[in-house]
Backbone as a chain_set.jsonl record, in Angstrom:
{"seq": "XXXXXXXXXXXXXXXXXXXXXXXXXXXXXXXXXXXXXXXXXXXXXXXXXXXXXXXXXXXXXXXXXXXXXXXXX", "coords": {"N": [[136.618, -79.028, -35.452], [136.896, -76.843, -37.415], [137.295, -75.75, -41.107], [138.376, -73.111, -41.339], [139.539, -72.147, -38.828], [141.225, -74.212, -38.399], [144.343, -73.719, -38.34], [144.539, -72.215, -36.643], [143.151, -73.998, -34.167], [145.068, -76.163, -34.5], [147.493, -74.917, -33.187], [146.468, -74.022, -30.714], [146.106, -76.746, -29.48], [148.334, -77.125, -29.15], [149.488, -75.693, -27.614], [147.92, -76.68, -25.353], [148.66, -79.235, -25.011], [151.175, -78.933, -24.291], [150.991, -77.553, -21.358], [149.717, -79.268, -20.199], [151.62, -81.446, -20.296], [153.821, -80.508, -18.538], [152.718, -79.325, -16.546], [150.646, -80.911, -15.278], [149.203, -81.377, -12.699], [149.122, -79.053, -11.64], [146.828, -78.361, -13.656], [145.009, -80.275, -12.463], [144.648, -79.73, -9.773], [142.97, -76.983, -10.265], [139.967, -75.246, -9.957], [136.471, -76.052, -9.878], [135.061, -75.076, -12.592], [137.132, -74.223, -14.265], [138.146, -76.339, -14.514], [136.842, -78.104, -15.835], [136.115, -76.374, -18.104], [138.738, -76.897, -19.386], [138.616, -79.616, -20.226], [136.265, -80.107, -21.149], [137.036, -78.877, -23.394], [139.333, -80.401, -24.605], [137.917, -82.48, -24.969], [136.774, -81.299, -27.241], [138.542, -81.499, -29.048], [139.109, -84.24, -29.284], [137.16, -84.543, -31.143], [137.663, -83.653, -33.63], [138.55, -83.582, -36.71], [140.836, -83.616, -37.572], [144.159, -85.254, -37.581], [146.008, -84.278, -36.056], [145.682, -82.62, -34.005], [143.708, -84.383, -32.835], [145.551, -86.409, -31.784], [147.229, -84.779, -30.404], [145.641, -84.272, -28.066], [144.568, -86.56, -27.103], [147.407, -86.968, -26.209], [147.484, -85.618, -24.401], [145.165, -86.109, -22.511], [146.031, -88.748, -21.481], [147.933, -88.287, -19.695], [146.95, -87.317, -17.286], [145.519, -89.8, -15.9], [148.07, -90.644, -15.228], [149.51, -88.976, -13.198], [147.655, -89.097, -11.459], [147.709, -91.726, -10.443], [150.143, -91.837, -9.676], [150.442, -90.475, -6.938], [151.453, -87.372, -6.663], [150.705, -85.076, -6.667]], "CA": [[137.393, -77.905, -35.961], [136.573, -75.74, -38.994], [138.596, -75.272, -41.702], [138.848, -71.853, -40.887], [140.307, -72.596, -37.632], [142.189, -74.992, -38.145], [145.458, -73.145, -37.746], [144.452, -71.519, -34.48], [142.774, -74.769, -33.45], [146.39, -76.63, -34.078], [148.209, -74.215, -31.921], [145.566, -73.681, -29.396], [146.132, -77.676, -28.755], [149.813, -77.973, -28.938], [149.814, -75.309, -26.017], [147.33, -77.42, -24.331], [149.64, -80.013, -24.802], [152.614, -78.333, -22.988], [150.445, -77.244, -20.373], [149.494, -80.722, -19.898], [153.03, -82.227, -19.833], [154.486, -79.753, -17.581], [151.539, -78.71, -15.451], [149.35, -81.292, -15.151], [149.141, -81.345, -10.62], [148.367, -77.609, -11.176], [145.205, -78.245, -13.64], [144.544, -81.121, -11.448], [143.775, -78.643, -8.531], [142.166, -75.583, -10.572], [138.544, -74.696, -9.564], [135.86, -77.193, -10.856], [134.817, -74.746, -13.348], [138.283, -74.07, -14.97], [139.212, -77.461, -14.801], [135.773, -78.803, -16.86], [136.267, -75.928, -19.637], [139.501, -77.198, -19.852], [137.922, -80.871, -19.909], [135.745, -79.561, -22.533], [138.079, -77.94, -24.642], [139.692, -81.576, -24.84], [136.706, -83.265, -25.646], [136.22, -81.372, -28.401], [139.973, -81.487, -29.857], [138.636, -85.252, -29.668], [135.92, -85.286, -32.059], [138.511, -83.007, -34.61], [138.917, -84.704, -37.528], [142.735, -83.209, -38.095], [144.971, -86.034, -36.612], [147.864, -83.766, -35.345], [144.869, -82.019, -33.224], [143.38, -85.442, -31.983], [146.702, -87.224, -31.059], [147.78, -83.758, -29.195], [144.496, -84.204, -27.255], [145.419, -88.059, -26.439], [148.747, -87.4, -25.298], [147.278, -84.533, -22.825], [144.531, -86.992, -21.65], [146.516, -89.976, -20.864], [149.229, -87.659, -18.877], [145.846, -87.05, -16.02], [145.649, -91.247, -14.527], [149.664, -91.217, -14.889], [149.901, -88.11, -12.257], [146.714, -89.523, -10.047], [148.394, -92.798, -10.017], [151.679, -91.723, -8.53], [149.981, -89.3, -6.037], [152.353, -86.968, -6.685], [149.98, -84.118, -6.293]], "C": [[136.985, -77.634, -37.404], [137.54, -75.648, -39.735], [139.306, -73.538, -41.129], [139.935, -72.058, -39.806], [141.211, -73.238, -36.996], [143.44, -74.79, -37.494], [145.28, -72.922, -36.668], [144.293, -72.681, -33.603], [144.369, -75.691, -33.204], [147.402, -75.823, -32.549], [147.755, -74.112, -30.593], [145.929, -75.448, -28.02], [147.484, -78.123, -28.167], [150.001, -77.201, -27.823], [149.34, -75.996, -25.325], [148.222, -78.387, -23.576], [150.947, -79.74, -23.485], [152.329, -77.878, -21.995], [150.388, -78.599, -19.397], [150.518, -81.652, -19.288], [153.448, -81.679, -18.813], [153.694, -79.048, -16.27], [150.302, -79.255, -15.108], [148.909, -81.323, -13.351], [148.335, -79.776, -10.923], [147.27, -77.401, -11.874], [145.03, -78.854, -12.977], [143.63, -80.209, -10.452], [143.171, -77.542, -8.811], [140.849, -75.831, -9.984], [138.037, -75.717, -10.54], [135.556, -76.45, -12.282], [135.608, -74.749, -14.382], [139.01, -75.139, -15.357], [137.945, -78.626, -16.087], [135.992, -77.632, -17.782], [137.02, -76.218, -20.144], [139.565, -78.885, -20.853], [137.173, -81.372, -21.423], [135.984, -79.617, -23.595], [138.874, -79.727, -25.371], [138.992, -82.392, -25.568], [136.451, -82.996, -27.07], [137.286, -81.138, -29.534], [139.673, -82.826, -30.059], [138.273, -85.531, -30.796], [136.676, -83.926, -33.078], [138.569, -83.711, -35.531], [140.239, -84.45, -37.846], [142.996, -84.344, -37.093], [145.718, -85.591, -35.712], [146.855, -83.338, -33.454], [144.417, -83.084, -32.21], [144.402, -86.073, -31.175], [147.103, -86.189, -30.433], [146.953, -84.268, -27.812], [144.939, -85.585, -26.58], [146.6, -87.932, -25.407], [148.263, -86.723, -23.685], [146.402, -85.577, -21.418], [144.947, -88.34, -20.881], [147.785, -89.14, -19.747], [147.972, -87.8, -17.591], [146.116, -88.456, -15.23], [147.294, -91.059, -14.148], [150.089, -90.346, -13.404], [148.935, -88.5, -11.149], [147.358, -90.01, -9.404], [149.008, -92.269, -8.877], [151.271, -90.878, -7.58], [150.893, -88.368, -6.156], [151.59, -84.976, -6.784], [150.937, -83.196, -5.307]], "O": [[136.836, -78.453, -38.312], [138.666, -75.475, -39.271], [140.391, -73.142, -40.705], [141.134, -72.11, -40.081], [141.779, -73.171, -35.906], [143.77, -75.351, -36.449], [145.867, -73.436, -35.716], [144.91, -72.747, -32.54], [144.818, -75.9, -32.077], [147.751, -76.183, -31.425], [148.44, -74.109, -29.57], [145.99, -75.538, -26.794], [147.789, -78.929, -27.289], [150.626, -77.736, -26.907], [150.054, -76.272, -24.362], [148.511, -78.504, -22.385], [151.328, -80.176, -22.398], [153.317, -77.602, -21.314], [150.853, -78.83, -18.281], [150.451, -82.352, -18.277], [153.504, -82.471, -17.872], [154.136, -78.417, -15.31], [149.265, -78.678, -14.777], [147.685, -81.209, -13.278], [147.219, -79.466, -10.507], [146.473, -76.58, -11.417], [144.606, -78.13, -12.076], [142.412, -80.042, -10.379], [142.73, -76.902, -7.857], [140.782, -76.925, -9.425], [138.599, -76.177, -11.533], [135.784, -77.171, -13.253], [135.164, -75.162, -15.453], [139.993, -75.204, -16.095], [138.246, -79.545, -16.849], [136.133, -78.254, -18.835], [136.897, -76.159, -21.368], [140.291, -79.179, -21.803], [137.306, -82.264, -22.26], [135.461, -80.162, -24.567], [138.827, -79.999, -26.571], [139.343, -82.94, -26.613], [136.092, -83.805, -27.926], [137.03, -80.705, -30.658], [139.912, -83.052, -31.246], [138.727, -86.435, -31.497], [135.834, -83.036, -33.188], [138.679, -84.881, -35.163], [140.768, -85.319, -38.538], [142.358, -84.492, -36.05], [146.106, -86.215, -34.724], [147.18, -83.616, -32.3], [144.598, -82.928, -31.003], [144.202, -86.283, -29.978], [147.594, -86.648, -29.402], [147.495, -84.58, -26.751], [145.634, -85.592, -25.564], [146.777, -88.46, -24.31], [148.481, -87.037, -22.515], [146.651, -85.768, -20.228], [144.356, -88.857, -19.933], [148.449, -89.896, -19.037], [148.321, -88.682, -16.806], [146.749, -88.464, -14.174], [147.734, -91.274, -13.019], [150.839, -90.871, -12.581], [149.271, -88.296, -9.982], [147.784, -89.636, -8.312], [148.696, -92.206, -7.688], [152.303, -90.272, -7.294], [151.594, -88.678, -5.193], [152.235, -83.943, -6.961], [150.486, -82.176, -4.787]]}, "num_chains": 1, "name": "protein.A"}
């Protein structure tokens, strides 16, 4: 993330976030394409150096095994 961007990039993740919590079964099943830009998009909230941005990204990624797990698909 850019300084520039920052702002947008914060917000952009904290929706991710709430997407994540509340909808993770329905990315689960998107289209391979939609579900690797999303994949992506994660990856590179990763390598962010803002914390708020990285630990959003964490919480989203550890929500994915917890919903495999439980099959709850």
């Amino acid at each position: 993330c850019t300084c520039v961007y920052l702002q947008l990039g914060r917000a952009y993740f904290a929706l991710l976030e709430v997407l994540c919590h509340n909808h993770t079964s329905v990315i689960i099943l998107l289209e391979t394409a939609t579900f690797a830009r999303i994949v992506g998009s994660l990856e590179a909230g990763l390598k962010c150096l803002d914390v708020s941005i990285s630990t959003q990204v964490s919480l989203c990624l550890s929500l994915f095994p917890n919903r495999l797990n439980l099959g709850s698909l």
